[in-house]
CSV table of C-alpha atoms and ligand atoms in Angstrom, one decimal:
chain,number,residue,atom,x,y,z
F,1,UNK,CA,0.2,0.2,0.0
F,2,UNK,CA,1.6,3.5,-1.2
F,3,UNK,CA,0.7,6.0,1.7
F,4,UNK,CA,0.7,9.7,0.8
F,5,UNK,CA,0.2,12.4,3.1
F,6,UNK,CA,3.6,13.0,4.6
F,7,UNK,CA,4.4,16.3,2.9
F,8,UNK,CA,1.2,18.1,3.9
F,9,UNK,CA,1.7,16.7,7.8
F,10,UNK,CA,5.2,18.2,7.1
F,11,UNK,CA,4.7,21.2,5.0
F,12,UNK,CA,0.4,21.8,5.5
F,13,UNK,CA,0.0,21.7,2.0
F,14,UNK,CA,-0.3,19.4,-0.1
F,15,UNK,CA,2.4,18.3,-3.0
F,16,UNK,CA,2.5,18.9,-6.8
F,17,UNK,CA,4.1,15.8,-7.8
F,18,UNK,CA,4.4,12.3,-6.2
F,19,UNK,CA,7.0,10.1,-7.5
F,20,UNK,CA,6.7,6.0,-6.3
F,21,UNK,CA,10.2,4.0,-6.9
F,22,UNK,CA,9.4,0.0,-6.4
F,23,UNK,CA,12.6,-1.7,-4.9
F,24,UNK,CA,14.2,-4.6,-6.9
F,25,UNK,CA,15.0,-8.3,-6.3
F,26,UNK,CA,16.9,-10.5,-8.9
F,27,UNK,CA,16.2,-14.1,-9.6
F,28,UNK,CA,18.8,-15.1,-11.4
F,29,UNK,CA,22.4,-13.3,-13.1
F,30,UNK,CA,24.7,-12.0,-10.0
F,31,UNK,CA,27.2,-9.7,-10.3
F,32,UNK,CA,27.3,-10.2,-14.4
F,33,UNK,CA,25.3,-6.5,-15.2
F,34,UNK,CA,28.8,-4.9,-15.3
F,35,UNK,CA,30.3,-7.9,-17.7
F,36,UNK,CA,27.4,-8.0,-20.7
F,37,UNK,CA,25.5,-10.0,-19.1
F,38,UNK,CA,21.6,-11.1,-19.1
F,39,UNK,CA,19.5,-10.7,-15.9
F,40,UNK,CA,16.8,-11.3,-14.2
F,41,UNK,CA,15.3,-8.9,-11.9
F,42,UNK,CA,11.6,-8.2,-10.4
F,43,UNK,CA,10.3,-4.9,-9.6
F,44,UNK,CA,8.8,-5.5,-6.3
F,45,UNK,CA,5.8,-3.9,-4.7
F,46,UNK,CA,7.6,-2.2,-1.7
F,47,UNK,CA,8.8,1.3,-2.8
F,48,UNK,CA,9.9,4.7,-2.0
F,49,UNK,CA,7.7,7.6,-2.1
F,50,UNK,CA,8.6,10.9,-3.0
F,51,UNK,CA,6.0,14.2,-2.7
F,52,UNK,CA,7.3,17.2,-3.7
F,53,UNK,CA,6.4,20.8,-5.1
F,54,UNK,CA,8.6,23.2,-6.3
F,55,UNK,CA,10.0,26.6,-4.2
F,56,UNK,CA,10.2,30.1,-5.6
F,57,UNK,CA,13.8,30.7,-4.9
F,58,UNK,CA,15.3,26.9,-7.0
F,59,UNK,CA,16.3,26.0,-3.8
F,60,UNK,CA,15.9,22.6,-2.4
F,61,UNK,CA,15.0,20.9,1.3
F,62,UNK,CA,14.3,17.3,1.4
F,63,UNK,CA,12.7,15.6,4.5
F,64,UNK,CA,13.3,12.4,5.0
F,65,UNK,CA,10.5,10.4,7.4
F,66,UNK,CA,11.6,6.9,8.0
F,67,UNK,CA,13.4,5.9,5.1
F,68,UNK,CA,17.0,5.0,7.5
F,69,UNK,CA,18.4,7.8,5.6
F,70,UNK,CA,19.6,10.5,7.0
F,71,UNK,CA,18.0,14.0,8.8
F,72,UNK,CA,16.1,16.5,7.0
F,73,UNK,CA,18.7,18.5,4.4
F,74,UNK,CA,18.3,22.1,2.6
F,75,UNK,CA,21.1,23.4,0.3
F,76,UNK,CA,20.5,26.0,-2.9
F,77,UNK,CA,20.8,25.7,-6.2
F,78,UNK,CA,24.5,26.3,-6.1
F,79,UNK,CA,25.5,23.7,-3.6
F,80,UNK,CA,25.3,20.7,-6.3
F,81,UNK,CA,28.0,19.0,-4.9
F,82,UNK,CA,28.8,15.4,-3.6
F,83,UNK,CA,28.9,15.5,-0.1
F,84,UNK,CA,31.7,13.8,2.4
F,85,UNK,CA,30.2,13.8,5.7
F,86,UNK,CA,28.9,10.4,6.7
F,87,UNK,CA,25.3,11.4,7.9
F,88,UNK,CA,25.8,13.1,4.5
F,89,UNK,CA,25.9,10.5,2.0
F,90,UNK,CA,22.9,9.3,1.9
F,91,UNK,CA,21.8,13.0,0.1
F,92,UNK,CA,24.4,11.9,-2.8
F,93,UNK,CA,22.3,10.0,-5.0
F,94,UNK,CA,20.0,12.7,-4.9
F,95,UNK,CA,22.7,15.3,-5.9
F,96,UNK,CA,24.2,12.9,-8.5
F,97,UNK,CA,20.5,12.9,-10.0
F,98,UNK,CA,20.0,16.7,-9.7
F,99,UNK,CA,23.8,17.1,-11.6
F,100,UNK,CA,23.2,14.5,-14.3
F,101,UNK,CA,19.9,16.3,-15.1
F,102,UNK,CA,21.7,19.7,-15.4
F,103,UNK,CA,24.8,18.5,-17.0
F,104,UNK,CA,22.6,17.0,-19.9
F,105,UNK,CA,21.4,20.5,-20.2
F,106,UNK,CA,18.1,20.1,-18.9
F,107,UNK,CA,16.3,22.6,-17.0
F,108,UNK,CA,16.3,21.3,-12.7
F,109,UNK,CA,13.6,23.5,-10.5
F,110,UNK,CA,14.2,23.5,-6.9
F,111,UNK,CA,12.1,21.7,-4.9
F,112,UNK,CA,11.0,20.7,-1.4
F,113,UNK,CA,10.4,17.2,-1.3
F,114,UNK,CA,9.8,14.6,1.8
F,115,UNK,CA,10.8,10.9,1.1
F,116,UNK,CA,8.7,7.9,2.9
F,117,UNK,CA,9.5,4.0,2.0
F,118,UNK,CA,7.8,0.9,2.8
F,119,UNK,CA,10.9,-0.2,0.7
F,120,UNK,CA,14.0,-1.2,3.7
F,121,UNK,CA,17.3,0.5,3.1
F,122,UNK,CA,20.9,-1.4,3.0
F,123,UNK,CA,18.9,-4.4,2.5
F,124,UNK,CA,19.9,-5.1,-1.1
F,125,UNK,CA,16.4,-4.3,-2.0
F,126,UNK,CA,17.6,-1.7,-4.6
F,127,UNK,CA,16.7,1.6,-2.3
F,128,UNK,CA,19.5,3.8,-3.9
F,129,UNK,CA,17.6,3.3,-7.6
F,130,UNK,CA,14.5,4.2,-5.9
F,131,UNK,CA,15.8,7.1,-4.6
F,132,UNK,CA,17.3,7.8,-7.7
F,133,UNK,CA,14.8,7.2,-9.9
F,134,UNK,CA,12.2,8.4,-8.2
F,135,UNK,CA,14.2,12.0,-7.5
F,136,UNK,CA,14.3,11.8,-11.5
F,137,UNK,CA,10.8,11.5,-11.7
F,138,UNK,CA,10.1,14.6,-10.1
F,139,UNK,CA,12.8,16.5,-11.5
F,140,UNK,CA,11.6,15.7,-15.6
F,141,UNK,CA,7.6,15.9,-13.8
F,142,UNK,CA,8.6,19.6,-12.3
F,143,UNK,CA,11.2,20.7,-15.3
F,144,UNK,CA,8.6,19.6,-17.7
F,145,UNK,CA,11.4,17.2,-19.6
F,146,UNK,CA,11.0,13.0,-20.2
F,147,UNK,CA,13.6,11.0,-20.7
F,148,UNK,CA,12.9,7.0,-21.9
F,149,UNK,CA,13.2,4.3,-19.3
F,150,UNK,CA,17.2,3.7,-20.5
F,151,UNK,CA,18.0,7.1,-20.9
F,152,UNK,CA,17.0,7.6,-17.1
F,153,UNK,CA,18.6,4.3,-16.1
F,154,UNK,CA,22.1,5.6,-17.6
F,155,UNK,CA,21.6,8.7,-16.2
F,156,UNK,CA,21.2,7.2,-12.1
F,157,UNK,CA,23.6,4.7,-13.0
F,158,UNK,CA,26.1,7.0,-13.3
F,159,UNK,CA,24.5,9.2,-10.3
F,160,UNK,CA,25.7,6.3,-8.6
F,161,UNK,CA,29.3,6.0,-10.0
F,162,UNK,CA,29.8,9.7,-9.8
F,163,UNK,CA,28.2,10.9,-6.2
F,164,UNK,CA,27.7,7.5,-4.5
F,165,UNK,CA,31.3,6.2,-5.2
F,166,UNK,CA,29.7,3.1,-6.4
F,167,UNK,CA,30.8,1.1,-10.1
F,168,UNK,CA,27.5,-0.6,-10.2
F,169,UNK,CA,26.3,-2.2,-13.6
F,170,UNK,CA,22.7,-1.2,-14.6
F,171,UNK,CA,20.4,-3.7,-13.5
F,172,UNK,CA,18.9,-1.9,-10.7
F,173,UNK,CA,17.6,1.1,-12.1
F,174,UNK,CA,16.9,-0.1,-15.6
F,175,UNK,CA,14.3,-2.8,-13.3
F,176,UNK,CA,13.0,-0.4,-11.2
F,177,UNK,CA,12.2,1.8,-14.2
F,178,UNK,CA,11.2,-1.0,-16.1
F,179,UNK,CA,9.4,-3.4,-14.1
F,180,UNK,CA,6.0,-5.4,-15.1
F,181,UNK,CA,3.5,-6.4,-12.9
F,182,UNK,CA,3.7,-10.6,-13.0
F,183,UNK,CA,6.9,-10.8,-15.0
F,184,UNK,CA,10.4,-11.3,-14.5
F,185,UNK,CA,12.9,-9.2,-16.8
F,186,UNK,CA,15.2,-10.4,-18.9
F,187,UNK,CA,17.8,-7.5,-19.5
F,188,UNK,CA,20.6,-7.5,-21.9
F,189,UNK,CA,22.9,-5.4,-19.3
F,190,UNK,CA,25.2,-4.9,-23.0
F,191,UNK,CA,22.2,-3.5,-25.7
F,192,UNK,CA,20.3,-2.7,-22.6
F,193,UNK,CA,17.0,-4.6,-24.3
F,194,UNK,CA,14.3,-6.2,-22.3
F,195,UNK,CA,12.5,-9.3,-22.7
F,196,UNK,CA,9.2,-10.2,-20.2
F,197,UNK,CA,8.6,-13.4,-18.6
F,198,UNK,CA,5.5,-14.2,-17.0
F,199,UNK,CA,5.8,-15.9,-13.6
F,200,UNK,CA,4.2,-19.0,-12.8
F,201,UNK,CA,0.5,-18.0,-11.0
F,202,UNK,CA,1.7,-21.0,-8.5
F,203,UNK,CA,4.7,-19.8,-6.9
F,204,UNK,CA,4.7,-16.6,-4.8
F,205,UNK,CA,8.5,-14.4,-4.3
F,206,UNK,CA,9.8,-14.7,-0.6
F,207,UNK,CA,11.8,-11.8,0.6
F,208,UNK,CA,14.1,-12.5,3.7
F,209,UNK,CA,16.0,-9.3,4.8
F,210,UNK,CA,19.3,-10.8,7.2
F,211,UNK,CA,19.3,-7.1,8.4
F,212,UNK,CA,23.3,-7.4,8.0
F,213,UNK,CA,23.7,-4.0,5.9
F,214,UNK,CA,25.7,-4.3,3.1
F,215,UNK,CA,28.0,-1.5,2.2
F,216,UNK,CA,28.6,-1.6,-1.2
F,217,UNK,CA,30.7,1.2,-1.3
F,218,UNK,CA,33.4,-0.4,1.1
F,219,UNK,CA,35.4,-1.6,-1.6
F,220,UNK,CA,34.6,-5.0,-2.0
F,221,UNK,CA,32.2,-4.9,-5.0
F,222,UNK,CA,34.8,-2.6,-6.7
F,223,UNK,CA,37.4,-5.6,-6.2
F,224,UNK,CA,35.0,-7.7,-7.8
F,225,UNK,CA,34.8,-6.1,-10.5
F,226,UNK,CA,38.9,-5.1,-10.8
F,227,UNK,CA,39.2,-8.8,-10.7
F,228,UNK,CA,37.2,-9.7,-13.6
F,229,UNK,CA,38.9,-6.9,-15.6
F,230,UNK,CA,42.4,-8.4,-14.7
F,231,UNK,CA,40.8,-11.9,-15.7
F,232,UNK,CA,39.7,-10.4,-18.6
F,233,UNK,CA,43.3,-8.9,-19.9
F,234,UNK,CA,44.8,-12.1,-19.0
F,235,UNK,CA,42.5,-14.3,-20.7
F,236,UNK,CA,43.1,-11.6,-23.7
F,237,UNK,CA,39.0,-10.7,-24.1
F,238,UNK,CA,37.1,-8.0,-24.2
F,239,UNK,CA,34.0,-9.3,-22.4
F,240,UNK,CA,34.2,-12.8,-20.3
F,241,UNK,CA,30.2,-12.7,-22.2
F,242,UNK,CA,30.4,-15.7,-25.0
F,243,UNK,CA,33.6,-16.7,-23.3
F,244,UNK,CA,33.1,-21.0,-22.3
F,245,UNK,CA,34.0,-22.6,-19.1
F,246,UNK,CA,36.7,-24.7,-20.5
F,247,UNK,CA,38.6,-21.5,-21.6
F,248,UNK,CA,38.3,-20.0,-18.0
F,249,UNK,CA,39.6,-23.8,-17.2
F,250,UNK,CA,42.5,-24.1,-19.2
F,251,UNK,CA,43.6,-20.4,-18.5
F,252,UNK,CA,44.0,-21.8,-14.4
F,253,UNK,CA,47.6,-21.7,-13.5
F,254,UNK,CA,47.2,-18.1,-15.7
F,255,UNK,CA,44.9,-16.3,-14.0
F,256,UNK,CA,45.7,-18.0,-10.5
F,257,UNK,CA,42.8,-19.4,-8.1
F,258,UNK,CA,41.2,-16.3,-7.0
F,259,UNK,CA,40.3,-14.5,-10.5
F,260,UNK,CA,40.1,-17.9,-11.9
F,261,UNK,CA,36.8,-18.4,-9.6
F,262,UNK,CA,35.8,-15.0,-10.3
F,263,UNK,CA,35.5,-15.3,-13.2
F,264,UNK,CA,34.3,-19.5,-13.4
F,265,UNK,CA,31.9,-17.6,-11.3
F,266,UNK,CA,30.6,-15.1,-14.4
F,267,UNK,CA,30.6,-17.6,-17.1
F,268,UNK,CA,28.7,-20.4,-15.1
F,269,UNK,CA,26.2,-17.8,-13.9
F,270,UNK,CA,25.2,-16.8,-17.5
F,271,UNK,CA,25.0,-19.8,-18.8
F,272,UNK,CA,22.3,-20.1,-15.3
F,273,UNK,CA,20.4,-17.8,-16.2
F,274,UNK,CA,19.6,-18.7,-20.1
F,275,UNK,CA,18.8,-22.1,-18.3
F,276,UNK,CA,16.6,-20.4,-15.8
F,277,UNK,CA,14.7,-18.4,-19.1
F,278,UNK,CA,13.9,-22.0,-20.1
F,279,UNK,CA,12.8,-23.1,-17.0
F,280,UNK,CA,10.5,-20.9,-16.4
F,281,UNK,CA,9.1,-20.9,-20.1
F,282,UNK,CA,8.7,-24.2,-19.7
F,283,UNK,CA,7.2,-24.2,-16.0
F,284,UNK,CA,10.4,-26.9,-14.8
F,285,UNK,CA,9.8,-26.2,-11.2
F,286,UNK,CA,12.4,-28.6,-9.9
F,287,UNK,CA,15.4,-27.3,-12.6
F,288,UNK,CA,14.7,-23.4,-11.6
F,289,UNK,CA,15.0,-24.7,-7.5
F,290,UNK,CA,18.4,-26.4,-8.2
F,291,UNK,CA,19.9,-23.7,-10.6
F,292,UNK,CA,19.0,-21.5,-7.9
F,293,UNK,CA,21.0,-23.6,-5.4
F,294,UNK,CA,24.3,-23.5,-7.9
F,295,UNK,CA,23.6,-19.9,-8.7
F,296,UNK,CA,23.9,-19.0,-4.7
F,297,UNK,CA,27.1,-21.7,-4.2
F,298,UNK,CA,28.6,-20.0,-6.9
F,299,UNK,CA,28.6,-16.6,-5.1
F,300,UNK,CA,29.4,-17.9,-1.7
F,301,UNK,CA,32.4,-20.4,-3.4
F,302,UNK,CA,33.8,-18.5,-6.5
F,303,UNK,CA,32.9,-14.8,-5.9
F,304,UNK,CA,32.9,-14.6,-2.4
F,305,UNK,CA,30.1,-12.6,-1.7
F,306,UNK,CA,28.0,-14.4,0.8
F,307,UNK,CA,28.0,-14.1,4.8
F,308,UNK,CA,27.1,-17.1,6.7
F,309,UNK,CA,23.4,-15.2,7.5
F,310,UNK,CA,23.0,-15.8,4.5
F,311,UNK,CA,23.8,-18.9,3.6
F,312,UNK,CA,22.1,-19.8,7.1
F,313,UNK,CA,18.8,-19.0,5.2
F,314,UNK,CA,19.7,-20.9,1.8
F,315,UNK,CA,20.4,-23.7,4.0
F,316,UNK,CA,16.9,-23.8,5.7
F,317,UNK,CA,15.3,-22.9,2.6
F,318,UNK,CA,16.6,-26.4,0.8
F,319,UNK,CA,16.1,-28.2,4.7
F,320,UNK,CA,12.2,-27.1,4.2
F,321,UNK,CA,12.4,-29.3,1.4
F,322,UNK,CA,10.5,-29.1,-2.2
F,323,UNK,CA,8.5,-31.6,-1.0
F,324,UNK,CA,6.6,-29.3,1.5
F,325,UNK,CA,6.5,-26.8,-1.6
F,326,UNK,CA,10.4,-24.9,-1.2
F,327,UNK,CA,11.5,-24.3,-5.4
F,328,UNK,CA,14.6,-22.4,-4.4
F,329,UNK,CA,16.4,-20.0,-2.5
F,330,UNK,CA,19.5,-17.6,-2.7
F,331,UNK,CA,21.0,-14.1,-1.8
F,332,UNK,CA,19.7,-11.8,-3.9
F,333,UNK,CA,21.4,-8.1,-4.9
F,334,UNK,CA,25.5,-7.4,-4.2
F,335,UNK,CA,25.4,-9.8,-0.8
F,336,UNK,CA,27.8,-9.1,1.8
F,337,UNK,CA,24.2,-9.2,3.8
F,338,UNK,CA,21.3,-8.4,2.3
F,339,UNK,CA,18.6,-10.3,1.7
F,340,UNK,CA,17.7,-13.9,0.5
F,341,UNK,CA,14.9,-14.6,-2.4
F,342,UNK,CA,12.9,-17.8,-2.1
F,343,UNK,CA,10.7,-19.4,-4.5
F,344,UNK,CA,7.8,-21.1,-3.0
F,345,UNK,CA,4.5,-22.6,-4.1
F,346,UNK,CA,1.9,-20.0,-2.6
F,347,UNK,CA,-0.1,-22.4,-0.8
F,348,UNK,CA,3.5,-23.2,1.2
F,349,UNK,CA,4.2,-19.6,1.8
F,350,UNK,CA,3.4,-18.6,5.0
F,351,UNK,CA,5.1,-22.3,6.2
F,352,UNK,CA,8.3,-21.4,4.6
F,353,UNK,CA,8.7,-17.8,5.7
F,354,UNK,CA,7.8,-19.2,9.2
F,355,UNK,CA,10.5,-21.6,8.9
F,356,UNK,CA,13.1,-19.3,7.4
F,357,UNK,CA,12.7,-16.8,10.3
F,358,UNK,CA,12.6,-19.5,13.2
F,359,UNK,CA,15.9,-21.6,11.8
F,360,UNK,CA,17.6,-17.8,11.4
F,361,UNK,CA,16.4,-16.9,15.6
F,362,UNK,CA,17.5,-19.8,16.1
F,363,UNK,CA,21.1,-19.2,15.0
F,364,UNK,CA,21.4,-16.0,15.0
F,365,UNK,CA,19.1,-14.8,17.7
F,366,UNK,CA,17.2,-12.1,16.0
F,367,UNK,CA,14.5,-12.6,13.7
F,368,UNK,CA,14.5,-11.6,10.4
F,369,UNK,CA,12.3,-9.0,8.8
F,370,UNK,CA,10.3,-11.5,5.9
F,371,UNK,CA,7.8,-10.7,3.5
F,372,UNK,CA,5.8,-12.2,0.4
F,373,UNK,CA,6.3,-9.8,-2.8
F,374,UNK,CA,5.1,-10.4,-6.5
F,375,UNK,CA,6.2,-8.1,-9.8
F,376,UNK,CA,5.1,-5.2,-9.6
F,377,UNK,CA,5.0,-2.3,-12.9
F,378,UNK,CA,8.2,0.2,-12.5
F,379,UNK,CA,8.3,3.9,-11.3
F,380,UNK,CA,5.9,6.2,-12.0
F,381,UNK,CA,4.6,9.6,-11.1
F,382,UNK,CA,1.7,11.4,-10.4
F,383,UNK,CA,0.8,15.0,-10.4
F,384,UNK,CA,-1.3,15.5,-7.5
F,385,UNK,CA,-5.1,17.7,-8.8
C,401,LIG,C1,24.1,-3.9,-6.8
C,401,LIG,C2,24.5,-3.5,-8.2
C,401,LIG,C3,24.0,-3.9,-9.4
C,401,LIG,C4,24.7,-5.7,-9.5
C,401,LIG,C5,24.0,-6.2,-8.0
C,401,LIG,C6,24.2,-7.9,-8.1
C,401,LIG,O1,22.7,-4.2,-6.5
C,401,LIG,O2,24.3,-2.1,-7.9
C,401,LIG,O3,24.2,-3.2,-10.4
C,401,LIG,O4,25.9,-5.4,-9.9
C,401,LIG,O5,24.9,-5.5,-6.7
C,401,LIG,O6,24.2,-8.5,-8.9
């Protein structure tokens, strides 16, 4: 449920526009969006909302309400630059987008805004891409510009690179922008084309947030990208797409153990996405489950981006068993914490949720936040009459 009215509570008048951006989970295709791979995310029914109205003097006033960012911020139209102080860093997603529109030659009117969300931040569910995308939509609506969904996603990705300091791929910004209700998106991260795959009616998607805060800017994410670039140099290829597992295996001693394992994850994950899409079309749930498990193991062992909390949820999922309705569970998103997704037969979803929460609580002493979600449409903007 999207609630609005926070702007009115805060500023005592109605906003002019309301931008709503969902978060996303990725079903398969992890850490290969920045390697020209295919990925298969869905936009989820948890949102970040920006209610906004223009200011007369072109200044900005941003009030986050219970979104896990920092406190309110005010800045003038000449103060659009990257913030370094820890408590201000959340603003970089917004500032980077404002700066991106300006650099592209668009007018960016100042605005007053309230941000709220039922999408948790730092949970690997793309709250940052949602913040960027909702900001972009506010700027477009107030400034009378309209970018296409791919152009907007690229602009938001640039904000994340240049302002937030995370060298992310394009998956999150495209997924929250181009999501379709009831469908998984197959995104080709080389040419940004996409295809839709209906999700079987009998399947529910369960998200479980470990509560371990991932901080992709901390450097491990960047290191993985660099590892893959070094592996490509050594293998003499421009891209890992189309490189076979045999080629990577033949280069094992040249690559050394770490780079070999990073490259092996990339090429096997690319192949898993293709197999997953075929199994999804065929409604072959057993194969989907197997691929999710292989994907998790590859992220855990070869790419080394999992953590004990994520592994515990995955083990608990498979222990629940396919005979009880579990299809598959794996970590989703960048890793180092964040969330898992499970595909589960709809009638078993509440029981699986309870099982994952209890298994996690038994081992770590805290109850993770878990919710059943579904694929929804991408971000949208609404004008308040
Ligand atoms: C983060 C990044 C994405 C992608 C995933 C891993 O969410 O923002 O671009 O690389 O990690 O698949």
